[in-house]
Structures are given as C-alpha cells and as structure tokens.
Short mmCIF file of C-alpha atoms and ligand atoms in Angstrom, two decimals:
data_model
loop_
_atom_site.label_atom_id
_atom_site.label_comp_id
_atom_site.label_asym_id
_atom_site.label_seq_id
_atom_site.Cartn_x
_atom_site.Cartn_y
_atom_site.Cartn_z
CA MET J 24 78.67 160.88 7.19
CA LYS J 25 74.94 161.41 6.79
CA PRO J 26 72.72 158.40 7.50
CA SER J 27 71.10 157.18 4.31
CA PHE J 28 67.41 156.74 3.61
CA TYR J 29 65.83 155.13 0.55
CA ILE J 30 62.13 155.54 -0.22
CA THR J 31 60.11 154.47 -3.26
CA THR J 32 56.67 154.97 -4.81
CA PRO J 33 55.10 152.23 -6.91
CA ILE J 34 56.00 152.61 -10.55
CA PHE J 35 52.87 153.59 -12.40
CA TYR J 36 51.29 151.67 -15.25
CA VAL J 37 51.39 153.60 -18.48
CA ASN J 38 48.10 152.31 -19.83
CA GLY J 39 46.17 155.42 -18.88
CA ALA J 40 46.64 159.07 -17.91
CA PRO J 41 47.85 160.01 -14.42
CA HIS J 42 45.28 161.18 -11.86
CA ILE J 43 44.90 162.32 -8.29
CA GLY J 44 45.21 158.74 -6.94
CA HIS J 45 48.73 158.43 -8.38
CA ALA J 46 49.51 161.95 -7.18
CA TYR J 47 48.62 160.98 -3.62
CA THR J 48 51.28 158.27 -3.29
CA SER J 49 53.88 160.56 -4.82
CA ILE J 50 53.05 163.50 -2.56
CA ALA J 51 53.15 161.35 0.57
CA ALA J 52 56.52 159.89 -0.42
CA ASP J 53 57.74 163.38 -1.27
CA VAL J 54 56.83 164.70 2.18
CA ILE J 55 58.77 161.88 3.82
CA ALA J 56 61.77 162.35 1.50
CA ARG J 57 61.86 166.12 2.08
CA PHE J 58 61.43 165.67 5.82
CA LYS J 59 64.36 163.27 5.99
CA ARG J 60 66.57 165.55 3.87
CA LEU J 61 65.85 168.52 6.14
CA ASP J 62 66.59 166.25 9.08
CA GLY J 63 70.10 165.49 7.84
CA PHE J 64 69.62 162.24 5.90
CA ASP J 65 71.16 161.40 2.56
CA VAL J 66 67.95 160.51 0.74
CA LEU J 67 67.35 158.46 -2.37
CA PHE J 68 63.77 158.93 -3.57
CA LEU J 69 62.74 156.78 -6.52
CA THR J 70 59.62 156.94 -8.66
CA GLY J 71 58.89 156.01 -12.26
CA THR J 72 56.77 154.05 -14.71
CA ASP J 73 55.91 150.37 -15.19
CA GLU J 74 55.89 149.93 -18.95
CA HIS J 75 55.78 146.26 -19.87
CA GLY J 76 53.06 143.64 -19.98
CA GLN J 77 50.13 142.55 -22.00
CA LYS J 78 47.90 145.34 -20.73
CA VAL J 79 50.28 148.06 -21.93
CA GLU J 80 50.85 146.26 -25.22
CA ALA J 81 47.08 146.12 -25.75
CA ALA J 82 46.62 149.79 -24.81
CA ALA J 83 49.32 150.78 -27.31
CA ARG J 84 47.66 148.81 -30.10
CA ALA J 85 44.31 150.34 -29.24
CA ALA J 86 45.92 153.78 -29.58
CA GLY J 87 47.38 152.75 -32.95
CA LEU J 88 50.96 153.08 -31.72
CA GLU J 89 54.03 150.90 -31.24
CA PRO J 90 54.42 150.03 -27.54
CA GLN J 91 57.66 152.01 -27.20
CA GLU J 92 56.17 155.15 -28.71
CA PHE J 93 53.07 154.76 -26.58
CA THR J 94 55.01 154.24 -23.35
CA ASP J 95 57.31 157.18 -24.13
CA ARG J 96 54.25 159.37 -24.42
CA ILE J 97 52.46 158.24 -21.25
CA SER J 98 55.61 157.98 -19.17
CA SER J 99 56.35 161.62 -19.92
CA GLN J 100 52.84 162.52 -18.70
CA PHE J 101 53.64 160.88 -15.38
CA ARG J 102 56.92 162.74 -15.18
CA GLN J 103 55.15 166.01 -15.98
CA MET J 104 52.66 165.35 -13.24
CA ALA J 105 55.45 164.65 -10.75
CA ASP J 106 57.14 167.90 -11.76
CA ALA J 107 53.90 169.87 -11.52
CA LEU J 108 53.48 168.51 -7.99
CA GLU J 109 57.10 169.46 -7.11
CA ILE J 110 57.90 165.86 -6.29
CA SER J 111 61.58 165.89 -5.33
CA TYR J 112 62.45 162.49 -6.82
CA ASP J 113 66.16 161.76 -7.22
CA ASP J 114 65.58 159.27 -9.99
CA PHE J 115 62.70 158.51 -12.36
CA ILE J 116 62.96 154.95 -13.55
CA ARG J 117 61.38 153.51 -16.67
CA THR J 118 61.26 149.74 -16.93
CA THR J 119 62.03 149.97 -20.64
CA GLU J 120 65.51 151.35 -19.86
CA ASP J 121 68.58 149.20 -20.44
CA ARG J 122 69.79 149.57 -16.85
CA HIS J 123 66.56 147.99 -15.71
CA LYS J 124 66.74 145.12 -18.18
CA ARG J 125 70.26 144.46 -16.89
CA ALA J 126 69.00 144.35 -13.30
CA CYS J 127 66.12 141.98 -14.20
CA THR J 128 68.46 139.68 -16.07
CA ALA J 129 70.98 139.67 -13.21
CA LEU J 130 68.31 138.89 -10.62
CA TRP J 131 66.82 136.15 -12.78
CA ARG J 132 70.23 134.53 -13.21
CA LYS J 133 70.79 134.70 -9.45
CA LEU J 134 67.47 132.95 -8.80
CA GLU J 135 68.24 130.37 -11.46
CA ALA J 136 71.73 129.69 -10.07
CA ALA J 137 70.20 129.26 -6.62
CA GLY J 138 67.86 126.57 -8.01
CA GLN J 139 64.76 128.70 -7.36
CA ILE J 140 63.37 128.64 -10.92
CA TYR J 141 62.10 125.69 -12.98
CA LEU J 142 60.31 125.26 -16.29
CA GLY J 143 56.78 123.91 -16.25
CA HIS J 144 53.57 124.92 -17.85
CA TYR J 145 50.77 126.97 -16.61
CA ASP J 146 47.06 126.55 -16.90
CA GLY J 147 44.78 128.85 -15.06
CA PHE J 148 42.45 131.79 -15.06
CA TYR J 149 44.22 135.00 -15.98
CA ALA J 150 42.86 138.55 -15.80
CA GLN J 151 44.73 140.73 -18.22
CA ARG J 152 43.42 143.89 -16.60
CA ASP J 153 44.94 142.95 -13.23
CA GLU J 154 47.97 141.16 -14.73
CA ALA J 155 47.22 138.38 -12.23
CA PHE J 156 46.12 134.76 -12.02
CA TYR J 157 43.14 133.69 -9.93
CA ASP J 158 41.90 130.51 -8.31
CA GLU J 159 38.60 129.28 -9.64
CA SER J 160 37.18 129.65 -6.12
CA ASP J 161 37.83 133.43 -6.29
CA LEU J 162 35.78 133.88 -9.47
CA THR J 163 32.16 134.78 -10.00
CA THR J 164 30.17 134.12 -13.15
CA GLY J 165 27.87 136.91 -14.30
CA ALA J 166 24.52 136.69 -16.10
CA ASP J 167 26.50 137.14 -19.32
CA GLY J 168 28.34 133.86 -18.59
CA ILE J 169 31.67 135.68 -18.22
CA LYS J 170 33.86 134.68 -15.30
CA ARG J 171 35.27 137.60 -13.36
CA ALA J 172 37.97 138.20 -10.75
CA PRO J 173 37.05 139.86 -7.41
CA SER J 174 38.20 143.15 -8.99
CA GLY J 175 35.53 142.77 -11.68
CA ALA J 176 38.10 142.07 -14.39
CA PRO J 177 37.12 139.33 -16.86
CA VAL J 178 39.38 136.26 -16.77
CA GLU J 179 40.33 133.83 -19.50
CA TRP J 180 41.65 130.30 -19.40
CA VAL J 181 45.33 130.28 -20.29
CA ARG J 182 47.64 127.37 -20.93
CA GLU J 183 51.26 127.94 -21.85
CA PRO J 184 54.81 126.89 -20.98
CA SER J 185 56.09 128.98 -18.12
CA TYR J 186 58.97 129.34 -15.74
CA PHE J 187 58.07 129.10 -12.08
CA PHE J 188 59.55 130.58 -8.96
CA LYS J 189 59.51 128.26 -5.93
CA LEU J 190 57.38 130.58 -3.87
CA SER J 191 55.80 127.65 -2.00
CA ALA J 192 59.02 127.16 -0.05
CA PHE J 193 58.80 130.64 1.44
CA ALA J 194 55.64 130.60 3.53
CA GLU J 195 57.50 129.81 6.77
CA PRO J 196 60.40 132.24 6.19
CA LEU J 197 57.88 134.98 5.36
CA LEU J 198 55.83 134.35 8.48
CA ALA J 199 59.04 134.45 10.51
CA LEU J 200 59.95 137.72 8.83
CA TYR J 201 56.59 139.31 9.75
CA GLU J 202 56.90 138.07 13.29
CA GLN J 203 60.46 139.19 13.87
CA ASN J 204 59.90 142.56 12.21
CA PRO J 205 56.53 143.71 13.46
CA ASP J 206 56.75 146.92 11.38
CA PHE J 207 57.56 145.17 8.10
CA ILE J 208 53.98 145.48 6.83
CA GLN J 209 51.84 148.45 7.82
CA PRO J 210 49.19 149.44 8.65
CA LEU J 211 47.91 146.68 10.90
CA GLY J 212 44.95 145.75 8.67
CA ALA J 213 47.31 145.11 5.75
CA LYS J 214 49.58 143.05 7.96
CA ARG J 215 46.71 140.85 9.10
CA GLU J 216 45.49 140.32 5.57
CA VAL J 217 48.91 139.42 4.21
CA THR J 218 49.70 137.15 7.14
CA SER J 219 46.51 135.17 6.72
CA PHE J 220 47.11 134.93 2.96
CA VAL J 221 50.56 133.44 3.58
CA ARG J 222 49.28 131.17 6.37
CA SER J 223 46.78 129.64 3.98
CA GLY J 224 49.77 128.35 1.96
CA LEU J 225 51.64 129.59 -1.09
CA ARG J 226 51.83 128.07 -4.53
CA ASP J 227 54.75 128.40 -6.90
CA LEU J 228 54.50 131.52 -9.00
CA SER J 229 54.39 131.56 -12.77
CA ILE J 230 57.02 134.14 -13.74
CA SER J 231 57.19 134.08 -17.52
CA ARG J 232 54.86 134.37 -20.50
CA THR J 233 55.05 133.21 -24.08
CA SER J 234 51.76 134.66 -25.34
CA PHE J 235 53.10 138.18 -25.96
CA SER J 236 56.49 139.79 -26.34
CA TRP J 237 56.36 143.25 -24.71
CA GLY J 238 58.59 142.53 -21.74
CA VAL J 239 62.10 141.74 -20.58
CA PRO J 240 63.29 138.56 -22.34
CA VAL J 241 64.11 135.62 -20.10
CA PRO J 242 67.86 134.93 -20.37
CA ASP J 243 68.55 132.03 -22.77
CA ALA J 244 64.82 131.50 -23.41
CA PRO J 245 63.89 134.07 -26.05
CA ASP J 246 60.29 132.80 -26.36
CA HIS J 247 59.60 133.92 -22.82
CA VAL J 248 59.25 137.39 -21.36
CA MET J 249 59.32 137.95 -17.62
CA TYR J 250 56.01 138.25 -15.79
CA VAL J 251 55.40 141.98 -15.46
CA TRP J 252 55.31 141.93 -11.64
CA ILE J 253 58.76 140.35 -11.44
CA ASP J 254 60.03 142.97 -13.85
CA ALA J 255 58.22 145.76 -11.96
CA LEU J 256 59.34 144.86 -8.44
CA THR J 257 62.93 144.64 -9.60
CA ASN J 258 62.81 148.40 -10.36
CA TYR J 259 63.61 149.08 -6.71
CA LEU J 260 66.92 147.24 -7.10
CA THR J 261 67.67 148.94 -10.42
CA GLY J 262 67.12 152.33 -8.80
CA ALA J 263 69.58 151.38 -6.08
CA GLY J 264 72.25 150.69 -8.69
CA TYR J 265 71.94 146.89 -8.77
CA PRO J 266 73.80 144.88 -10.10
CA GLY J 267 76.63 147.43 -9.75
CA GLU J 268 79.37 147.48 -7.17
CA ALA J 269 77.72 149.00 -4.12
CA PRO J 270 73.98 149.23 -4.63
CA ARG J 271 72.11 151.49 -2.21
CA TRP J 272 69.94 148.61 -1.24
CA PRO J 273 67.81 147.85 0.83
CA ALA J 274 64.97 150.35 0.71
CA ASP J 275 63.76 151.81 3.99
CA ILE J 276 60.18 152.22 2.81
CA HIS J 277 58.17 150.98 -0.11
CA LEU J 278 55.12 153.20 -0.11
CA VAL J 279 52.29 151.58 -2.09
CA GLY J 280 48.52 151.56 -2.43
CA LYS J 281 46.71 148.93 -0.37
CA GLU J 282 45.75 146.86 -3.43
CA ILE J 283 49.37 145.99 -4.19
CA THR J 284 50.67 145.48 -0.65
CA ARG J 285 50.56 141.73 -1.17
CA PHE J 286 52.94 141.85 -4.13
CA HIS J 287 55.40 143.88 -2.07
CA ALA J 288 55.07 141.98 1.17
CA VAL J 289 54.95 138.42 -0.21
CA TYR J 290 56.43 137.96 -3.69
CA TRP J 291 59.12 140.60 -3.35
CA PRO J 292 60.72 139.56 -0.04
CA ALA J 293 60.47 135.89 -1.09
CA MET J 294 62.36 136.62 -4.32
CA LEU J 295 64.95 138.65 -2.47
CA MET J 296 65.48 135.91 0.12
CA ALA J 297 65.79 133.38 -2.69
CA ALA J 298 68.41 135.55 -4.40
CA GLY J 299 70.31 136.19 -1.17
CA GLN J 300 69.57 139.93 -1.17
CA PRO J 301 68.79 142.05 1.90
CA LEU J 302 65.10 142.80 2.46
CA PRO J 303 63.36 146.18 2.44
CA ARG J 304 62.68 147.44 5.94
CA ARG J 305 59.05 148.38 5.53
CA VAL J 306 56.07 148.15 3.18
CA PHE J 307 53.27 150.61 3.85
CA GLY J 308 49.93 150.24 2.05
CA HIS J 309 47.92 153.46 2.05
CA GLY J 310 44.21 153.86 1.40
CA TRP J 311 42.25 154.93 -1.63
CA TRP J 312 40.49 158.11 -2.65
CA THR J 313 37.04 158.32 -4.10
CA VAL J 314 36.02 161.54 -5.85
CA GLU J 315 32.82 163.26 -4.68
CA GLY J 316 31.68 159.91 -3.31
CA GLU J 317 32.40 157.88 -6.47
CA LYS J 318 35.15 155.44 -7.26
CA MET J 319 37.38 156.88 -10.00
CA SER J 320 36.89 154.85 -13.13
CA LYS J 321 37.25 154.95 -16.86
CA SER J 322 33.56 154.23 -17.37
CA LEU J 323 32.48 157.15 -15.17
CA ASN J 324 35.19 159.26 -16.76
CA ASN J 325 35.76 160.95 -13.39
CA ALA J 326 39.50 160.42 -12.91
CA LEU J 327 40.71 163.78 -11.62
CA ALA J 328 43.78 165.23 -13.29
CA VAL J 329 45.96 167.36 -11.02
CA GLU J 330 46.87 170.28 -13.29
CA PRO J 331 43.42 171.95 -13.27
CA LEU J 332 43.28 171.57 -9.47
CA ILE J 333 46.69 173.19 -9.11
CA ALA J 334 45.61 176.03 -11.40
CA GLN J 335 42.46 176.61 -9.39
CA PHE J 336 43.56 176.16 -5.79
CA GLY J 337 47.36 176.31 -5.85
CA LEU J 338 49.72 173.37 -5.51
CA ASP J 339 50.29 173.63 -1.79
CA ALA J 340 46.60 173.76 -0.93
CA LEU J 341 46.20 170.52 -2.89
CA ARG J 342 49.22 168.85 -1.24
CA PHE J 343 48.01 169.98 2.17
CA PHE J 344 44.46 168.82 1.61
CA LEU J 345 45.43 165.33 0.46
CA LEU J 346 47.53 164.69 3.54
CA ARG J 347 45.32 166.49 6.04
CA GLU J 348 41.90 165.24 5.02
CA MET J 349 42.27 161.54 5.74
CA PRO J 350 44.47 159.64 8.20
CA PHE J 351 47.30 158.08 6.24
CA GLY J 352 46.40 154.42 5.82
CA ASN J 353 42.61 154.99 5.67
CA ASP J 354 40.35 155.53 2.67
CA GLY J 355 38.78 158.93 2.05
CA ASP J 356 36.74 161.09 -0.26
CA PHE J 357 38.04 163.97 -2.32
CA SER J 358 35.50 166.76 -2.47
CA ARG J 359 35.96 170.31 -3.69
CA LYS J 360 33.88 171.57 -0.81
CA SER J 361 36.20 170.10 1.83
CA LEU J 362 39.26 171.28 -0.05
CA ILE J 363 37.96 174.84 -0.12
CA SER J 364 37.03 174.70 3.53
CA ARG J 365 40.48 173.45 4.59
CA LEU J 366 42.14 176.05 2.40
CA ASN J 367 40.10 178.90 3.85
CA VAL J 368 40.01 177.80 7.48
CA GLU J 369 43.35 176.18 8.11
CA LEU J 370 45.65 177.77 5.55
CA ALA J 371 44.21 181.27 5.01
CA ASN J 372 42.75 181.82 8.50
CA ASP J 373 44.81 179.87 11.00
CA LEU J 374 48.26 180.01 9.43
CA GLY J 375 48.02 182.85 6.91
CA ASN J 376 46.47 185.28 9.39
CA LEU J 377 48.91 184.46 12.16
CA ALA J 378 51.80 185.28 9.83
CA GLN J 379 50.13 188.28 8.28
CA ARG J 380 49.03 189.81 11.58
CA THR J 381 52.48 189.37 13.11
CA LEU J 382 54.45 190.56 10.12
CA SER J 383 52.34 193.58 9.25
CA PHE J 384 52.34 194.64 12.90
CA ILE J 385 56.15 194.40 12.94
CA ALA J 386 56.34 196.35 9.68
CA LYS J 387 54.23 199.15 11.14
CA ASN J 388 55.28 199.20 14.77
CA ALA J 389 58.68 197.59 15.15
CA GLY J 390 60.65 199.19 12.34
CA GLY J 391 60.25 196.24 9.93
CA GLN J 392 63.06 194.27 11.55
CA VAL J 393 63.49 191.26 13.81
CA PRO J 394 62.71 192.72 17.25
CA ALA J 395 64.99 192.19 20.26
CA GLY J 396 62.98 190.47 22.98
CA GLY J 397 63.40 191.03 26.72
CA ALA J 398 62.74 188.78 29.71
CA LEU J 399 60.22 186.00 29.02
CA SER J 400 56.93 185.62 30.88
CA PRO J 401 55.49 182.19 31.76
CA ALA J 402 53.12 182.49 28.78
CA ASP J 403 56.08 183.12 26.45
CA GLU J 404 57.99 180.22 27.91
CA ALA J 405 55.01 177.87 27.65
CA ILE J 406 54.46 178.50 23.96
CA LEU J 407 58.17 178.41 23.14
CA ALA J 408 58.42 175.07 24.96
CA GLN J 409 55.57 173.75 22.79
CA ALA J 410 57.55 174.86 19.72
CA THR J 411 60.77 173.27 20.96
CA ALA J 412 59.03 169.95 21.55
CA LEU J 413 57.55 169.91 18.06
CA PRO J 414 60.48 168.58 15.95
CA ASP J 415 60.76 165.39 18.00
CA GLN J 416 57.00 164.92 17.94
CA LEU J 417 57.09 165.18 14.16
CA ARG J 418 60.04 162.82 13.80
CA ALA J 419 58.03 160.23 15.73
CA ALA J 420 54.89 160.83 13.66
CA ILE J 421 56.78 160.71 10.35
CA ASP J 422 58.57 157.53 11.38
CA ARG J 423 55.16 155.95 11.96
CA LEU J 424 54.01 157.46 8.66
CA ALA J 425 51.26 159.24 10.57
CA LEU J 426 51.42 162.20 8.19
CA HIS J 427 48.04 163.55 9.28
CA GLU J 428 49.18 163.52 12.91
CA ALA J 429 52.30 165.46 12.02
CA LEU J 430 50.06 168.14 10.50
CA GLU J 431 47.73 168.11 13.48
CA ASP J 432 50.72 168.61 15.81
CA ILE J 433 51.83 171.61 13.77
CA TRP J 434 48.29 173.02 13.76
CA LYS J 435 48.12 172.73 17.55
CA LEU J 436 51.06 175.13 17.71
CA ILE J 437 49.49 177.44 15.12
CA ARG J 438 46.25 177.55 17.08
CA ALA J 439 48.21 178.19 20.27
CA GLY J 440 49.99 181.02 18.44
CA ASN J 441 46.66 182.60 17.52
CA GLY J 442 45.52 182.29 21.14
CA TYR J 443 48.78 183.84 22.29
CA ILE J 444 48.55 186.87 20.03
CA ASP J 445 44.88 187.46 20.95
CA HIS J 446 45.59 187.10 24.63
CA LEU J 447 48.78 189.18 24.79
CA ALA J 448 47.44 191.78 22.34
CA PRO J 449 50.56 193.54 21.09
CA TRP J 450 48.29 196.35 19.77
CA THR J 451 47.40 197.17 23.40
CA LEU J 452 50.98 196.72 24.63
CA LYS J 453 52.02 199.24 22.03
CA LYS J 454 50.42 201.91 24.21
CA THR J 455 51.03 200.42 27.67
CA ASP J 456 54.38 198.63 27.48
CA PRO J 457 56.30 198.94 24.18
CA ALA J 458 59.28 196.87 25.44
CA ARG J 459 56.97 193.99 26.30
CA MET J 460 55.32 194.36 22.89
CA LEU J 461 58.71 193.74 21.25
CA THR J 462 59.22 190.59 23.31
CA VAL J 463 55.80 189.26 22.30
CA LEU J 464 56.59 189.96 18.65
CA ALA J 465 59.97 188.24 18.95
CA VAL J 466 58.26 185.16 20.41
CA LEU J 467 55.73 185.17 17.57
CA LEU J 468 58.46 185.40 14.94
CA ASP J 469 60.32 182.52 16.47
CA LEU J 470 57.13 180.50 16.51
CA LEU J 471 56.40 181.27 12.87
CA ARG J 472 59.93 180.26 11.91
CA THR J 473 59.45 176.88 13.61
CA VAL J 474 56.12 176.35 11.89
CA ALA J 475 57.42 177.39 8.46
CA ILE J 476 60.58 175.27 8.68
CA LEU J 477 58.64 172.20 9.79
CA LEU J 478 55.94 172.66 7.16
CA GLN J 479 58.43 172.82 4.27
CA PRO J 480 58.11 169.11 3.42
CA PHE J 481 54.33 169.48 3.05
CA MET J 482 54.18 172.84 1.27
CA PRO J 483 57.64 173.62 -0.08
CA GLY J 484 56.73 176.59 -2.30
CA SER J 485 54.58 178.53 0.17
CA MET J 486 56.91 177.89 3.06
CA ALA J 487 59.87 179.17 1.03
CA LYS J 488 57.86 182.40 0.57
CA MET J 489 57.00 182.55 4.24
CA LEU J 490 60.61 181.98 5.28
CA ASP J 491 61.67 184.78 2.92
CA GLN J 492 59.24 187.06 4.69
CA LEU J 493 60.58 185.98 8.06
CA GLY J 494 64.05 186.95 6.85
CA ILE J 495 65.42 183.40 7.27
CA PRO J 496 68.36 182.86 4.88
CA PRO J 497 68.21 179.72 2.70
CA ASP J 498 71.06 178.05 4.61
CA ALA J 499 69.19 178.33 7.91
CA ARG J 500 66.07 176.41 6.93
CA ASP J 501 66.88 172.83 7.86
CA PHE J 502 65.88 171.24 11.15
CA ALA J 503 69.34 171.76 12.61
CA ALA J 504 68.68 175.53 12.37
CA LEU J 505 65.66 175.27 14.67
CA GLY J 506 66.44 176.60 18.10
CA THR J 507 69.27 178.88 16.97
CA PRO J 508 68.60 182.50 17.95
CA MET J 509 66.94 184.77 15.37
CA ILE J 510 69.23 187.60 14.27
CA THR J 511 67.82 190.67 15.98
CA GLY J 512 67.79 193.80 13.89
CA ALA J 513 67.75 191.85 10.61
CA PRO J 514 65.49 193.72 8.15
CA LEU J 515 62.25 192.01 7.09
CA PRO J 516 60.82 192.41 3.58
CA PRO J 517 57.36 193.98 3.29
CA PRO J 518 54.78 191.32 4.25
CA ALA J 519 52.48 189.78 1.65
CA GLY J 520 49.81 187.11 2.23
CA VAL J 521 50.88 183.57 1.37
CA PHE J 522 47.46 181.87 1.35
CA PRO J 523 44.72 184.03 -0.17
CA ARG J 524 41.18 182.94 0.69
CA TYR J 525 39.49 181.01 -2.08
CA VAL J 526 36.25 182.62 -3.23
CA GLU J 527 34.06 180.67 -5.65
CA PRO J 528 33.95 182.58 -8.97
CA ASP J 529 30.10 182.60 -8.83
CA ALA J 530 30.18 184.27 -5.43
CA CYS J 531 31.86 187.36 -6.93
CA ALA J 532 29.15 187.92 -9.52
N1 LIG Y 617 52.41 149.20 -11.87
C1 LIG Y 617 51.82 148.77 -10.67
C2 LIG Y 617 52.76 148.95 -9.49
C3 LIG Y 617 54.08 148.28 -9.60
S1 LIG Y 617 55.14 148.66 -8.27
C4 LIG Y 617 56.43 147.61 -8.45
C5 LIG Y 617 50.53 149.55 -10.41
N2 LIG Y 617 50.41 150.73 -11.05
S2 LIG Y 617 49.10 151.67 -10.99
O1 LIG Y 617 49.43 152.77 -11.86
O2 LIG Y 617 47.94 150.92 -11.31
O3 LIG Y 617 48.87 152.16 -9.54
C6 LIG Y 617 49.91 152.56 -8.71
C7 LIG Y 617 49.47 153.23 -7.46
O4 LIG Y 617 48.64 154.38 -7.69
C8 LIG Y 617 48.65 152.44 -6.47
O5 LIG Y 617 49.36 151.50 -5.75
C9 LIG Y 617 48.26 153.55 -5.54
O6 LIG Y 617 49.39 153.85 -4.76
C10 LIG Y 617 47.97 154.70 -6.50
N3 LIG Y 617 46.54 154.85 -6.75
C11 LIG Y 617 45.87 154.65 -7.92
N4 LIG Y 617 44.56 155.01 -7.74
C12 LIG Y 617 44.38 155.45 -6.47
C13 LIG Y 617 43.30 156.02 -5.75
N5 LIG Y 617 42.08 156.16 -6.25
N6 LIG Y 617 43.54 156.46 -4.48
C14 LIG Y 617 44.79 156.39 -3.91
N7 LIG Y 617 45.81 155.85 -4.56
C15 LIG Y 617 45.62 155.25 -5.78
O7 LIG Y 617 49.71 149.10 -9.65
#
C-alpha cells in the first residue's frame, strides 16, 4: 500500500478577489503534493474558501447581495484561479457546505462533552477586519481618536454573551508539544514567536458570537454562531472526512502565511487535544510578497491578479519565479524585471538551450532517435553520478520545505550539463569520433530526462512537453522510472523550444 500524505492550504476569505499572494501558497502546496505523488505517495491535497463571519457578511451587503450569493461568486473566482494555476487539489472545500457544518457541529459537541466549553460573556476590543480580539495594551490611538490593532484595523468595544473554550489550560501541553516535536512549527522564527506567545500565558478563547448570524449555528444555542476561526480551522477535519468512519486525519502539513501561523500552531492543536483528536504533524508559515516594492493593498489598488501574468509570461514561468525568487519562509518582492530576467536566463537560456541544443543535434546527426551509448568516460560518469544523487537531495529539500533549494539543486545539474556539452563538443566529435559523439548525446538525453522528471512538480505543463520531446512515455515519468535505461533506437519527435525568450513588446518596435 502507498504511504499517505495529507497537505492543506489555508482556506481563503471570500471578501475580496484572489491575487498573487493567495496564488503563492497554493503553488507551493501544489509542488509538494505533486512531488509526493510522483514519489509514490497517496496524496490528499485540500484547498478551498473560508466563507463565514462578520467581514464576509459586511462585504456581501456592501455589494448589495445576499451572503450566499456573494460567497458563491467569490468562491468560484478562487476555484478559477486554482484551475488557471494548474493546482492539483483533490478537494476544494467551502465552509458553507453541509459536510462542513456537520464536522463543526460534531467537533463542538465533542469539546462540550469533554467539558472544554462554557458560557460566559465577552467584553473586549474587536477588529472586524482581522476577525480577532485584542488586548488594550496592543492598541494604538490615532490623531483621529480611533483605536487600532497592530495590523492597522480599527477596533470597537464589544460586549455580548459568548461561549468560551478553555484555552488557558493548554499552555503547558502546547509547550510540551513544541519541545517534543521540534519540527511542529516552522520556520524557526515562527516557532520562537509562537513559543513566546504561549509562554506569556493563554486566556480562554471566545468561540461564539451573537451580534451577527452568517456562520455555523452553535448546537442547541441558535442565537450563537461559531467564531469564524473555529469554523475555519475545522475545515481540515472536514476535508479528511470527519466525522465519518475513517477520516484521513491527521494532516502532514498545514501550509499557511506567517500572519496566521499562531492560529494553526496554538488554537488548533489545543482544540484537537481537547477533543481527543490526533494533531497535525507540521505547520509551516511562509513569508509575504510585496509588489514592485509596495505592500499589496486595497487602497493602493495594486493587488496583482494572476491571469494577466499567465497570459503574458506563461504559467510555468510564473510558478517557477515565485518559488525560485525568494527562499521559502522569507519575504520577497515581486517585480516584472526579475521575473523576465529569470525567465530569460534560467528557463530560456540554461534549461531551454540545453534541451534544444541536444535535441536538434540528435535530430540532425543521430537519426532523430535515442542514441546507443558506448563505454563511459570519467566525465560521463561524474555527471551521471550527479544526476543519480539528485532525487535524494530533492526529497531532503522538499521534506524541509526548502523549495528554493530543490530548484537550486536541479539548476546545478543543468549548469553542469551546459558545461559538459560545451566541453565535450559533440559537433567536433561528429568529425573526429562519431561513436563517442553518440555516447555524449546519450548521456545528455539521460540527464535531460532526470531534470524534466524532477521538475514536473514545479512546471507540470512545460515538463510534459519536454518529456514528450525526449520520447518518455507517460507511464515512465514518476520518480521510480529514474535510473531505468532509456530505450535506445526509440524515435524522437521533431524538437521545438519549450521556453521562448521573453522580449518586451516595446523592444520589437
Ligand atoms: N481565511 C483565513 C485562513 C483560514 S485557514 C483555516 C485567511 N484568509 S486570507 O484569504 O486572508 O489569506 C490566506 C493566505 O493567503 C495567507 O495565509 C497567505 O498564505 C496568503 N497570502 C495573502 N496575501 C499574501 C501575500 N501578499 N504574500 C504571500 N502570501 C499571502 O487568512
């Protein structure tokens, strides 16, 4: 039986249109999911939309729509974006679905039965924009007299009856969890921040609201709806089939943006412990993108949609850029200039040319078929050994979620391949030693196959094209096929470039 692997993205709020920031999380999770599938895992990859809460209700009203109609509309935009990005999700969850309401109700009842919920009333400062409460000490008061949260969101004083979850009892168990499972929260900066937050003590968490109704009703308390974060976090259980017979829980990785790591690494495991459920294995908080040096914001109106970028540069150049440009876990800046440079240098030049040079040379000088190689020289053996070592290097990098390192490892081999072809010069061997020329070409083909198979998770469409050109049948493209001999004599289709250089439209004029 295949080992199983369950990965999730955050579910996205439907109060605004999707943009490149949301795309980033989804692409990263997609690369990991595809990598694991090609490596023989039975993968469950969950994404979706977070559709309840006061903020969504308010956005729907502002758009003059009923919340359900509004969320239907925006949720489908998120799904369209995922499809445009070729995100290979197995399930797209919407928190307005019945299966999810069932899961929330079941979890709530479990917590209640375990004595972890009580009715009280809440007074405090609430920021609707963040869907979060703040301590007075966290707030600043502006010249306008308005109190604001550290995020800049205005807060208001709220007092209402509320159910509470006994979060305060979980500080010690959480600290023990972080200590016994050093990889539970990553990267290290996030772990330190969360640990010190928990060390400073936890207060019970208000988990229901009576001031609006767009949410999952609390069982037997119809005036209350569940706090949107409780509802949202539960999506990961719903996606696993909870409360059915054999849910595919726990998740191996919750991939999230750094601003919501705390919800996933504190509230969520505490609730799961309280309900007697297994805990996710890892929460990874990645960094944030700015666009051309600016934070993306509604007021600047600079949130980048993905479709125009795909139309202009191609999907795989965009996927590649986002994962290559900044170390996974850091913050970075999205600029058109860097995207174009990576596309032209690394995709068109380094990889595209290596493939194109090799394949067109084979088409012209080796009968357009997979050449039979002869005895290997030390140079051949050295580069083939580098290729053979690559899958394990990538497994290690992907397991650490060092996606940028995985790409760098692949590019080291590509650069070595370019050095090899320049140095061994098959065009010269053609005249001096045609048998040796065939061996060099066979080595290059093998190398390209390794590169193309291993790059599939990052650039699925282009690598499918490249593998077609290398004559690799669809059933020989997973990682288990690496290292099997190429079929000599197999005909190769006429070569065609996979990554055309990008030339600015102005430059043509
Ligand atoms: N609905 C909650 C998550 C609930 S998960 C149980 C939420 N949604 S969100 O739509 O506001 O943001 C979701 C995610 O989008 C962030 O965690 C982050 O992964 C991603 N990003 C949004 N803007 C981003 C950038 N500018 N840069 C990188 N990622 C960003 O929070």
